[in-house]
Short mmCIF file of C-alpha atoms in Angstrom, two decimals:
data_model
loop_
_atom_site.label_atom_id
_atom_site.label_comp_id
_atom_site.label_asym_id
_atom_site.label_seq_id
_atom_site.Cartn_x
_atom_site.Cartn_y
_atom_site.Cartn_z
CA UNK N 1 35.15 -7.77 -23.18
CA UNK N 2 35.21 -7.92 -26.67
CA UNK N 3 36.62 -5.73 -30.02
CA UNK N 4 35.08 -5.46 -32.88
CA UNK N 5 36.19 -4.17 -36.48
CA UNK N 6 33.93 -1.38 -38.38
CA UNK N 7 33.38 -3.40 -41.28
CA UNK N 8 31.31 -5.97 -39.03
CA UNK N 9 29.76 -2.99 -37.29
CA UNK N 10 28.74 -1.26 -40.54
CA UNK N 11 27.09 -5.03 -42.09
CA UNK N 12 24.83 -4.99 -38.45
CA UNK N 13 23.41 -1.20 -37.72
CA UNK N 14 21.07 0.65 -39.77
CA UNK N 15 22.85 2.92 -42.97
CA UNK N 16 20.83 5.60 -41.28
CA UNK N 17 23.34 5.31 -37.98
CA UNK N 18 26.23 7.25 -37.37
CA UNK N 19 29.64 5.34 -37.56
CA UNK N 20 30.00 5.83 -33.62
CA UNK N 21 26.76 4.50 -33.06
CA UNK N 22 27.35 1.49 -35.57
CA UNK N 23 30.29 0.28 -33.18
CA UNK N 24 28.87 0.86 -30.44
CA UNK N 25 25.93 -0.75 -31.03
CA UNK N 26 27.83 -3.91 -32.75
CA UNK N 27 30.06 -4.29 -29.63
CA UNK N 28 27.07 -5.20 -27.26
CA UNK N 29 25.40 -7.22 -29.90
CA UNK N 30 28.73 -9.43 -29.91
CA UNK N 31 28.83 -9.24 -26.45
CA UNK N 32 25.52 -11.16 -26.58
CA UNK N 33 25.85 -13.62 -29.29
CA UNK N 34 28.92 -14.60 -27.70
CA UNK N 35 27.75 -15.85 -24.29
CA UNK N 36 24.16 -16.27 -25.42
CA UNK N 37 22.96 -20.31 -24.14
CA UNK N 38 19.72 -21.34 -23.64
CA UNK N 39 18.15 -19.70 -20.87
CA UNK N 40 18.07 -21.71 -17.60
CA UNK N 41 14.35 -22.02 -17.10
CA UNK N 42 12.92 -21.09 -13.26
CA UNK N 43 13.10 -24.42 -11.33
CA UNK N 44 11.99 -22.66 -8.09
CA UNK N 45 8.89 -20.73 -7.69
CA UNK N 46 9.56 -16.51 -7.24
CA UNK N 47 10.58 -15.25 -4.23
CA UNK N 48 9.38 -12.02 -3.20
CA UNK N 49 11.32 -9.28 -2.63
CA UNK N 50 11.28 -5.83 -1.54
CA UNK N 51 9.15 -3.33 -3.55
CA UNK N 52 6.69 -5.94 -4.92
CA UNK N 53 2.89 -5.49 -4.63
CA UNK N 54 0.53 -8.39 -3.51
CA UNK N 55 -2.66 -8.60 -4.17
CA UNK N 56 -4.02 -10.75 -1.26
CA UNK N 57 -8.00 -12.03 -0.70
CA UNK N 58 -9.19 -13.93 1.89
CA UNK N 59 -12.39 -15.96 2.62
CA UNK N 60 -13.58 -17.85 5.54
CA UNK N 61 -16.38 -20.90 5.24
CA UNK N 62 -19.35 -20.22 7.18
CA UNK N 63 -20.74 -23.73 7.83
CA UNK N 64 -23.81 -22.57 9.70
CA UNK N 65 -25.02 -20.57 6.34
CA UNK N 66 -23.18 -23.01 3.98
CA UNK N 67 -21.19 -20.51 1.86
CA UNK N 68 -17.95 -18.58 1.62
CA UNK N 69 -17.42 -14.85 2.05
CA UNK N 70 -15.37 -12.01 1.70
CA UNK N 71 -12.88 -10.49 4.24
CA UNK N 72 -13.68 -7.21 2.25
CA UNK N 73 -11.25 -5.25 4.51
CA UNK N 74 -8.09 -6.75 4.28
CA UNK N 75 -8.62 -8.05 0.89
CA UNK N 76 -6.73 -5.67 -1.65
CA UNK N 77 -3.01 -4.68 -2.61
CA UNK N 78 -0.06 -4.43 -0.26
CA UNK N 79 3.49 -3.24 -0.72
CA UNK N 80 6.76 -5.44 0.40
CA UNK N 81 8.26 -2.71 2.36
CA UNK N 82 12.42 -2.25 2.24
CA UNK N 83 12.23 -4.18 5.90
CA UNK N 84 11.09 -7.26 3.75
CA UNK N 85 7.63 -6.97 5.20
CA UNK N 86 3.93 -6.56 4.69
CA UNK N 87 1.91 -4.42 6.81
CA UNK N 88 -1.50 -5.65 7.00
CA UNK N 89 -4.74 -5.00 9.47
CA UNK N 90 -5.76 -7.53 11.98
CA UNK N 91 -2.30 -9.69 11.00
CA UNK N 92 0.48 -7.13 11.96
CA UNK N 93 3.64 -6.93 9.93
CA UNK N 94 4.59 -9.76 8.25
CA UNK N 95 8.29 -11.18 6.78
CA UNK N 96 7.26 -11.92 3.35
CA UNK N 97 11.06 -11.12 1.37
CA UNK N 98 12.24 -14.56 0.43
CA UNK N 99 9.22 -16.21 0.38
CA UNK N 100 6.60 -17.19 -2.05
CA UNK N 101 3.47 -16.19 -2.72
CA UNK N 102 1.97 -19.94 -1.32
CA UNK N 103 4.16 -19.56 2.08
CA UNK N 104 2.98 -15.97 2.47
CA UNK N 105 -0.83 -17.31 2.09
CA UNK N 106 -0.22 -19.75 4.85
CA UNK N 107 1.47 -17.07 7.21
CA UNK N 108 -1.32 -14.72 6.62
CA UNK N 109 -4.06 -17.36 7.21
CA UNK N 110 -2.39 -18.77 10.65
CA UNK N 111 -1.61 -14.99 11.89
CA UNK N 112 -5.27 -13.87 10.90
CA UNK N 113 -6.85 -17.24 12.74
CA UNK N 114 -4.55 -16.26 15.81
CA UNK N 115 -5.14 -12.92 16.32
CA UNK N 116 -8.57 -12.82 15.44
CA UNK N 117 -8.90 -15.42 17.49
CA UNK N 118 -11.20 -17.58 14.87
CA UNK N 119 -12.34 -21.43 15.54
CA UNK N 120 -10.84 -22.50 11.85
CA UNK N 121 -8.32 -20.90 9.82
CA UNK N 122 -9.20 -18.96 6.61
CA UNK N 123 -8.56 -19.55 2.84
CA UNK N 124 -5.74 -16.88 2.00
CA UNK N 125 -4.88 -16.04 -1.81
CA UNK N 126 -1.14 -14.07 -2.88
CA UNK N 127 -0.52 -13.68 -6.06
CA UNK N 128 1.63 -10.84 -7.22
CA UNK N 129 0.61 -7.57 -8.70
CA UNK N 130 3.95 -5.87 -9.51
CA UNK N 131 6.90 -6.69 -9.19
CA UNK N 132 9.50 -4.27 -8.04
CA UNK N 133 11.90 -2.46 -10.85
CA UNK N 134 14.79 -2.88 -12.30
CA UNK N 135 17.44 0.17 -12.77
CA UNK N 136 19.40 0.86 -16.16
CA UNK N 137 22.50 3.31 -16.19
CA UNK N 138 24.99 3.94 -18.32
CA UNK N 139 25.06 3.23 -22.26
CA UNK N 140 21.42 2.84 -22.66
CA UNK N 141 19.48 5.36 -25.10
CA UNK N 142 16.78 5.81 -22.20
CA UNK N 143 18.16 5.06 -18.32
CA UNK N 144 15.65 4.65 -15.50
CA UNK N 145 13.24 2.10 -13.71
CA UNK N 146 11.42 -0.31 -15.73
CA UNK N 147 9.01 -3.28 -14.74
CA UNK N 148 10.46 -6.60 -14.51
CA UNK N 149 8.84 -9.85 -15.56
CA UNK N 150 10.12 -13.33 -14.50
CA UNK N 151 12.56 -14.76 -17.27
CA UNK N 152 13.62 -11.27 -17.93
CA UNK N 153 17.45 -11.38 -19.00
CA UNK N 154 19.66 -8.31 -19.18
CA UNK N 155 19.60 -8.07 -22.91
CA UNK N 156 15.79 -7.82 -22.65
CA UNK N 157 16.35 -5.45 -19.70
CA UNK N 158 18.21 -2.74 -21.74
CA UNK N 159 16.20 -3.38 -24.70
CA UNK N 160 13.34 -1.72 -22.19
CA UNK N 161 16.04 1.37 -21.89
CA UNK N 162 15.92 2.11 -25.82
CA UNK N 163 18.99 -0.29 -26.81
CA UNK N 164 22.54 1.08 -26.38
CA UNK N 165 23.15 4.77 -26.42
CA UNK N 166 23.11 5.70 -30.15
CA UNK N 167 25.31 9.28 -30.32
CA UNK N 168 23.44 12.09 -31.85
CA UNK N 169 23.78 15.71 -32.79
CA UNK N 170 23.56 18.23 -30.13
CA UNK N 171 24.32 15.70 -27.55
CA UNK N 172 25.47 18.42 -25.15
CA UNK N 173 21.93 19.87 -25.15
CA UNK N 174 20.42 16.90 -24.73
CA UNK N 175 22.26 16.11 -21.22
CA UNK N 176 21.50 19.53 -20.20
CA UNK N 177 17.65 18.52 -20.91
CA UNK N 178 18.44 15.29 -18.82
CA UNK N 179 19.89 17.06 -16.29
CA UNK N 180 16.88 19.50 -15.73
CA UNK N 181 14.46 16.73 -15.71
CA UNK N 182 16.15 14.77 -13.37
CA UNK N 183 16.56 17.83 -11.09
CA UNK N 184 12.96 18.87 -11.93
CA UNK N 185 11.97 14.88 -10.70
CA UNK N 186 14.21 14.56 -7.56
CA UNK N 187 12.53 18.03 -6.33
CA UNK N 188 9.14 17.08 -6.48
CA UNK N 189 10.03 13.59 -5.26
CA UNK N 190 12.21 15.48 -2.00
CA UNK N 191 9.01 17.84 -1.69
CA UNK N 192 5.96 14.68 -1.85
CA UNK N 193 8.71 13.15 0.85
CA UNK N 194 8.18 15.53 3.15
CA UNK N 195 4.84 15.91 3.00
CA UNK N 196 4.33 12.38 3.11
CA UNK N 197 6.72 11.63 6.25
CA UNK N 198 4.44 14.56 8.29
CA UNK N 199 1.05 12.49 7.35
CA UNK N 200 2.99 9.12 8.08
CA UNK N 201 3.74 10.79 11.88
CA UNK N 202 -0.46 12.26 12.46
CA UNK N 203 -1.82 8.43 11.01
CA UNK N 204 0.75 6.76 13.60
CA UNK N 205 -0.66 9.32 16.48
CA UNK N 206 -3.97 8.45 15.37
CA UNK N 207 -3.66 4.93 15.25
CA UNK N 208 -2.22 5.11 18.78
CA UNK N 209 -5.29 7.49 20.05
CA UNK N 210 -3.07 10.53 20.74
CA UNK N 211 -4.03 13.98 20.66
CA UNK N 212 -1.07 15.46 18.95
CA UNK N 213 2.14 14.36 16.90
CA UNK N 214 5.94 15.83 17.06
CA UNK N 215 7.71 16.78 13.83
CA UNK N 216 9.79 14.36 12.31
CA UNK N 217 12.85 14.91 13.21
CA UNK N 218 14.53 14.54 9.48
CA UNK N 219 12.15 17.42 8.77
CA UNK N 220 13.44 19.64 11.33
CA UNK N 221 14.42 23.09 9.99
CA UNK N 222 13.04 22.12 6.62
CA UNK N 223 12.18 24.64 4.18
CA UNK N 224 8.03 24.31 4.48
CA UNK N 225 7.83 21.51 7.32
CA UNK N 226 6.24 24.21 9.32
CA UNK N 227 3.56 24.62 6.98
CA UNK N 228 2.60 21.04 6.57
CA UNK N 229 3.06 20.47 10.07
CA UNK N 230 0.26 22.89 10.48
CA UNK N 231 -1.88 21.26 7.87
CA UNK N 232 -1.96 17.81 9.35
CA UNK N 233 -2.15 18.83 12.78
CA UNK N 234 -5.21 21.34 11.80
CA UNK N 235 -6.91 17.77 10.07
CA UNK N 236 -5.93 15.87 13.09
CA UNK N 237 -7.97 18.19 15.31
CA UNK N 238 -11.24 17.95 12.71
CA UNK N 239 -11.21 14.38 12.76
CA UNK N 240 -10.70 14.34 16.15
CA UNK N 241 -14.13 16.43 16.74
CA UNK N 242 -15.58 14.04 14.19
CA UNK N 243 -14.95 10.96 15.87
CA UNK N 244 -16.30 12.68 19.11
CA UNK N 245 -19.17 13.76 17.67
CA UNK N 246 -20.26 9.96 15.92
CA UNK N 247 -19.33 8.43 19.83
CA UNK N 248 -21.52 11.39 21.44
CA UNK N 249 -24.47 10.71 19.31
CA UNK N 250 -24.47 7.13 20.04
CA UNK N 251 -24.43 7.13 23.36
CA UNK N 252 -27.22 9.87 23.31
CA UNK N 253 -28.97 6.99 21.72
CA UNK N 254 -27.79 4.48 24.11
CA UNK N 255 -29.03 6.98 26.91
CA UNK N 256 -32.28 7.21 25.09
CA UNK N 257 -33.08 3.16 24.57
CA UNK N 258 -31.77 2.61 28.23
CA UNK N 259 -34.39 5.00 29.45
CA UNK N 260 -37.46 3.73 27.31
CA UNK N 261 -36.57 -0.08 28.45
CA UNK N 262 -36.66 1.42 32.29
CA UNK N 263 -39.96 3.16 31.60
CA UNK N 264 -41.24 -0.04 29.80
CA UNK N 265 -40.40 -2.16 32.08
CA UNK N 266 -42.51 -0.25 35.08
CA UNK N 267 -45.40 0.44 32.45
CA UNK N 268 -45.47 -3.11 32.33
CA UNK N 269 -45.15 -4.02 36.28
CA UNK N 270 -48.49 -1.41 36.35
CA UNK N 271 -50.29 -3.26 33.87
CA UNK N 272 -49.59 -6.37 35.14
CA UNK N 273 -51.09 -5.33 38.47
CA UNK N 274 -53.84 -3.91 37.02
CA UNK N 275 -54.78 -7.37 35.14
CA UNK N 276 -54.39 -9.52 38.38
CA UNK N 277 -57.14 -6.93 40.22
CA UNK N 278 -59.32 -7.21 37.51
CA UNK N 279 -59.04 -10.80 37.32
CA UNK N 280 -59.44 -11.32 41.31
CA UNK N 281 -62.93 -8.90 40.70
CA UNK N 282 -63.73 -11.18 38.01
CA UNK N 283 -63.48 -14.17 40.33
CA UNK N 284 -65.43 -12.31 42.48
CA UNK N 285 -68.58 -11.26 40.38
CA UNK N 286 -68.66 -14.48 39.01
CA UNK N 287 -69.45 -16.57 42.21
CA UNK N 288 -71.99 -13.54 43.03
CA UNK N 289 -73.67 -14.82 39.35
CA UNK N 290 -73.91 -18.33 40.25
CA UNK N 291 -75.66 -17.49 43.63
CA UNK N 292 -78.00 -14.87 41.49
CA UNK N 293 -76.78 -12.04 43.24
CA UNK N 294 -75.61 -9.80 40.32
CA UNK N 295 -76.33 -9.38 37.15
CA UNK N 296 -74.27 -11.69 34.22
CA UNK N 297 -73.48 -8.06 31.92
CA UNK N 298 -71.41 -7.16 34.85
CA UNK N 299 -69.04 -10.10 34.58
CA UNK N 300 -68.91 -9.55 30.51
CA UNK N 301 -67.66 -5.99 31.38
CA UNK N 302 -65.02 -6.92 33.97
CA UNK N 303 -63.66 -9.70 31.24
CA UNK N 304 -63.55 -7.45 28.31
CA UNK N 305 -61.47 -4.98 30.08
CA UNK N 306 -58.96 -7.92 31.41
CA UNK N 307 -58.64 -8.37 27.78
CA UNK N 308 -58.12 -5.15 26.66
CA UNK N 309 -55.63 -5.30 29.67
CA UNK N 310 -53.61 -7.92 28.35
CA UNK N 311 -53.62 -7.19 25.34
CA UNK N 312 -51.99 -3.98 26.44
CA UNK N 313 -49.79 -5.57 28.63
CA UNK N 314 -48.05 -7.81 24.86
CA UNK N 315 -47.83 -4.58 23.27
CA UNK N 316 -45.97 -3.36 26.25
CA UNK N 317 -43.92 -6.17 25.85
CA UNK N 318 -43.04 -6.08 22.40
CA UNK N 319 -41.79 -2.63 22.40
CA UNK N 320 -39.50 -3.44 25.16
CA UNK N 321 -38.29 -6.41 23.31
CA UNK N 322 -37.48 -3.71 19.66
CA UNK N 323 -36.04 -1.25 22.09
CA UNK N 324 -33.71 -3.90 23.52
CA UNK N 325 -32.82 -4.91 19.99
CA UNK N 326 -32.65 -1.15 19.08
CA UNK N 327 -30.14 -0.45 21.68
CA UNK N 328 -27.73 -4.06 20.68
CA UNK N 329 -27.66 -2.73 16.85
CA UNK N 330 -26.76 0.83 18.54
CA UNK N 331 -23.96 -0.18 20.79
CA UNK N 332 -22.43 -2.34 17.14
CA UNK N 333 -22.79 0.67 15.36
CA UNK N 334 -20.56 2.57 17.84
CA UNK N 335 -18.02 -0.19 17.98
CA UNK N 336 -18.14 -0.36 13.74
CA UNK N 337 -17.16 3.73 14.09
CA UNK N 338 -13.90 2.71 16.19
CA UNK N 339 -13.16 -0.02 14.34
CA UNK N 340 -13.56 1.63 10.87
CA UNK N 341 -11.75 4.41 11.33
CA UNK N 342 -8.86 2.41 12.72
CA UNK N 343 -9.17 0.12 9.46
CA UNK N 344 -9.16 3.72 7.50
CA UNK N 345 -6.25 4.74 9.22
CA UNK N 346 -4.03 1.62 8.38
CA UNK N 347 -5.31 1.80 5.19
CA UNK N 348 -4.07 5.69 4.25
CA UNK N 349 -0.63 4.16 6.40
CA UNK N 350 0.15 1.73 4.09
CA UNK N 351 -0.74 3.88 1.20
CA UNK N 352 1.68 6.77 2.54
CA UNK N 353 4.17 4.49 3.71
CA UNK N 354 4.33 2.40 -0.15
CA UNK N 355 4.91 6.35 -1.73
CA UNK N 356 7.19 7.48 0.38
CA UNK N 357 9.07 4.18 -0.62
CA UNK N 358 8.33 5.36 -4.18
CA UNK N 359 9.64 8.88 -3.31
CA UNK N 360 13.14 7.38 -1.76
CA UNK N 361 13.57 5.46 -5.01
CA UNK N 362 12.81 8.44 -7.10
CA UNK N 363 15.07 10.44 -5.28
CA UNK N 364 18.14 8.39 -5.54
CA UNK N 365 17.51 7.31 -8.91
CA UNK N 366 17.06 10.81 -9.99
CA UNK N 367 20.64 12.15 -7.72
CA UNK N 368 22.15 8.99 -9.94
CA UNK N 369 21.06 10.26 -13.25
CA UNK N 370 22.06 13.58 -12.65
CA UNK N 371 25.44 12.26 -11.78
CA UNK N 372 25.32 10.42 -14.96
CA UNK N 373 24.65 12.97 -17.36
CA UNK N 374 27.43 15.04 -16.02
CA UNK N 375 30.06 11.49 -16.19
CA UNK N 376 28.12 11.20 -19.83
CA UNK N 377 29.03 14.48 -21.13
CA UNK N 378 32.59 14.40 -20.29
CA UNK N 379 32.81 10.76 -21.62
CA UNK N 380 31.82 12.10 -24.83
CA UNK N 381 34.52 14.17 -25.65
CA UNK N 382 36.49 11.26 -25.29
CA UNK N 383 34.34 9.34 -27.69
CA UNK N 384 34.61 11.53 -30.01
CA UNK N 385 38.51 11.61 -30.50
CA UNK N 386 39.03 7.98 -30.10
CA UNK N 387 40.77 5.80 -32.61
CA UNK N 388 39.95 2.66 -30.35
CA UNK N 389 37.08 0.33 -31.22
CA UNK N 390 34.28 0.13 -28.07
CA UNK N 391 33.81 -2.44 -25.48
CA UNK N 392 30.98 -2.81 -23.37
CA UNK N 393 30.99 -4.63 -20.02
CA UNK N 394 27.72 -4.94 -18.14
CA UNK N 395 27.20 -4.92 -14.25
CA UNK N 396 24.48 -5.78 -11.79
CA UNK N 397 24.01 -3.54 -8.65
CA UNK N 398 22.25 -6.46 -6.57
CA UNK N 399 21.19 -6.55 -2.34
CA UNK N 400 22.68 -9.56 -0.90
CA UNK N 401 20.86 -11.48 1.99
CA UNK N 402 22.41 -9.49 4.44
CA UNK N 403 20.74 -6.24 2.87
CA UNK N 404 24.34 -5.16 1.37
CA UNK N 405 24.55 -4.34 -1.65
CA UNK N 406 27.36 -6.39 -4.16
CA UNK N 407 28.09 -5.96 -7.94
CA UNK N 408 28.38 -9.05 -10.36
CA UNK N 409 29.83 -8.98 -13.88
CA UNK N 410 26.85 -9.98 -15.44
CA UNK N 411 25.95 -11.60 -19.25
CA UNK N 412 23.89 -10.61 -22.17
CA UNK N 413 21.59 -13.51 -21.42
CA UNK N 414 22.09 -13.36 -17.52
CA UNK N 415 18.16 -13.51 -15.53
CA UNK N 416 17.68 -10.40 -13.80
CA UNK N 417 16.14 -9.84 -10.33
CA UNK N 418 13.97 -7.36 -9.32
CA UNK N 419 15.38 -4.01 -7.89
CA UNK N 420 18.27 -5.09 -9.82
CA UNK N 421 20.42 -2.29 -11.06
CA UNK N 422 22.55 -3.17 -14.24
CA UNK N 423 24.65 -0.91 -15.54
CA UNK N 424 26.15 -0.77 -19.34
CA UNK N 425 29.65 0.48 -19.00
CA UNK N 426 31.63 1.69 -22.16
CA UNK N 427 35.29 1.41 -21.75
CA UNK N 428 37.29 4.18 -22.92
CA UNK N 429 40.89 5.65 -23.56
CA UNK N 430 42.83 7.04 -20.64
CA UNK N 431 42.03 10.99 -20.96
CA UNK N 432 45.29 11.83 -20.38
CA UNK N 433 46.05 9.58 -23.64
CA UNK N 434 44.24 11.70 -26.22
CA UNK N 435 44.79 15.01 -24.41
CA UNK N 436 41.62 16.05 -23.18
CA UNK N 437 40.04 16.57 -19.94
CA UNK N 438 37.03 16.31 -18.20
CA UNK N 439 34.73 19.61 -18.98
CA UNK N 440 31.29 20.21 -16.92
CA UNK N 441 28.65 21.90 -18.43
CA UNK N 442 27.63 25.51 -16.41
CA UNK N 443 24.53 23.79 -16.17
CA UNK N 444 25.87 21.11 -13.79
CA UNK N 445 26.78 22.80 -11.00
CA UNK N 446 23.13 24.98 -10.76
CA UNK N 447 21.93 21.57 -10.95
CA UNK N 448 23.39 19.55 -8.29
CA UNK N 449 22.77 22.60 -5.82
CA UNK N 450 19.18 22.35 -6.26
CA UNK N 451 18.83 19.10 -6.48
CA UNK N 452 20.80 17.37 -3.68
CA UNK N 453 19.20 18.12 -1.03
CA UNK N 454 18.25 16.66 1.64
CA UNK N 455 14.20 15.97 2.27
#
């Protein structure tokens, strides 16, 4: 905690800033200077934690065609759900929080050689694609998520947020703005939840071959759960008849190459009688030749047509062999329309299942801001009567291992964690000291109605 005079305040901010904003904006650059060291450099590789995105690829060697290739289907970009784990086909769920990116490679690889039961294990590449956010509240000009980068210190982290909250004209219109958009965001955010929680529900059914789905129960009673309800269930039905319709028509063609290799196979029985009495004829006619007792253009006939016979009997032969072959390829293809539309299906899951993480985020974030324009408003009344010179004490909001959230008095030059939610608190008068109280804007109350509620 530290005090600062106005004449050092006026030498550091702009001309163009208001005296307010000059102290205010000296105190946390003090703040900094005074416990800024050299910043401890990242001895251990990251750790991932929930909310980051992985982009994972995987190859397997094929020795017998002497090259590498593509597991195009699981190859792509997965979230870290708040569970700690990664969702992915073929492998299941895996614990990825608290390891890094190498150790997640090797669990993938050994799950993937398990389950899909493969003679040598695969190559398995993590790197990460985003890392989750960090939160600002409080005295920043522009509070919200932003992206965090490794060696990202709080100073950095509310230079992101605008700097410190510089006090302008009109500043009771402009929480009133932040209000509305806040409310605005956490309604749409409540509204793609709900939506998004019915499709989870259907792609789970799916996945599990049912017929139908029950409403989520948080959705119960919800203002337009009924309608959505109807939606899904409507699509559910369609792609039911769809995948019906791709199974019927391939075993209609399994039907039809079963019964061609039946009627080839008794085509070729006849034939093959057919050349074995021709050839015991030919026998036949040709001991009558040698004794002169019929004439030689009789045996040429009686050979030709065993040729023509047997030449009959390999084409008879090689369409049985392309119908077999047609009806193998036909009985993959009707395996690859299971098995892709199960891949499809935990595909669109992990998509819905990363937004509605997005949407729970959005929503509290937004409730939070709301609350903090209305804490923001009243605070300023104080500011504005105060004879005191400002401090600035900075907090981090951070989970613990055992998922519980704990708050640590952090520094300027402090390394920030992802999901991390620092907050830049300006210490103030007791109220009751300068004889004023709290006031709430008429806007606040409309506010809060609509916008905290529940999905």
């Amino acid at each position: 905690m530290i005090h600062i005079s106005r004449r050092a305040a006026a030498a550091l901010a702009p001309n163009r800033m208001r005296l307010n904003g000059l102290r205010f904006g000296a105190a946390i650059l003090l703040t900094a200077l005074g416990s800024l060291t050299a910043l401890p450099a990242r001895s251990e590789p990251y750790r991932l934690v929930p909310d980051d995105k992985i982009a994972l690829r995987i190859v397997e060697w094929h020795s017998g065609e002497g090259e590498f290739k593509d597991w195009d289907v699981l190859n792509g970009t997965f979230l870290v759900n708040d569970a700690g784990e990664v969702s992915i086909p073929i492998v299941g769920e895996v614990s990825a929080a608290g390891s890094t990116t190498k150790e997640l490679a090797e669990k993938i690889a050994d799950l993937l050689q398990q389950n899909a039961g493969l003679s040598a294990k695969p190559y398995a590449s993590v790197e990460v694609a985003q890392y989750g956010p960090v939160y600002l509240v409080g005295g920043v000009d522009k509070p919200g998520p932003y992206p965090f980068a490794p060696g990202l210190t709080v100073m950095k982290a509310i230079s992101l947020a605008g700097g410190l909250q510089r006090r302008a004209e009109n500043t009771g219109a402009r929480f009133d703005r932040d209000r509305i958009q806040a409310s605005s965001t956490l309604g749409n955010a409540q509204l793609d939840l709900r939506t998004l929680l019915v499709r989870q529900a259907r792609l789970r059914a799916e996945m599990e071959d049912k017929d139908t789905f029950e409403m989520p129960k948080e959705l119960v009673g919800a203002s337009g759960a009924d309608a959505l309800y109807s939606q899904e269930i409507n699509l559910m039905k369609l792609r039911s008849v769809e995948l019906k319709s791709k199974i019927a028509a391939a075993d209609g063609l399994t039907d039809l190459y079963t019964h061609s290799i039946e009627t080839l196979q008794n085509k070729i029985e006849t034939q093959q009688h057919q050349i074995d009495l021709l050839r015991k004829e030919l026998g036949t006619v040709n001991s009558l030749v040698d004794k002169g007792l019929s004439l030689s253009s009789r045996r040429l006939a009686l050979d030709q047509s065993a040729s023509d016979a047997e030449s009959k009997l390999l084409d008879l032969e090689f369409q049985l062999i392309s119908s077999r072959q047609s009806l193998e390829e036909n009985k993959r293809d009707a395996a690859d329309i299971v098995n892709s539309r199960n891949s499809q299906i935990q595909s669109d899951l992990n998509d819905v299942n990363q937004e509605i993480a997005k949407s729970n985020f959005d929503s509290r974030i937004s409730r939070k801001l709301m609350d903090e324009a209305d804490q923001q408003e009243g605070k300023q009344l104080l500011d504005e009567r105060r004879d005191a010179e400002p401090t600035v004490k900075l907090h981090i909001a951070r989970a613990g291992n055992d998922g519980k959230s704990q708050t640590i008095e952090a520094t300027a030059d402090m390394l920030v964690e992802p999901r991390d939610l620092i907050e830049v608190e300006t210490l103030r008068p007791d109220p009751a000291d300068l004889g004023v109280t709290n006031s709430t804007s008429p806007a606040t109350a409309d506010m809060a109605a609509s916008g905290n509620g529940g999905p």
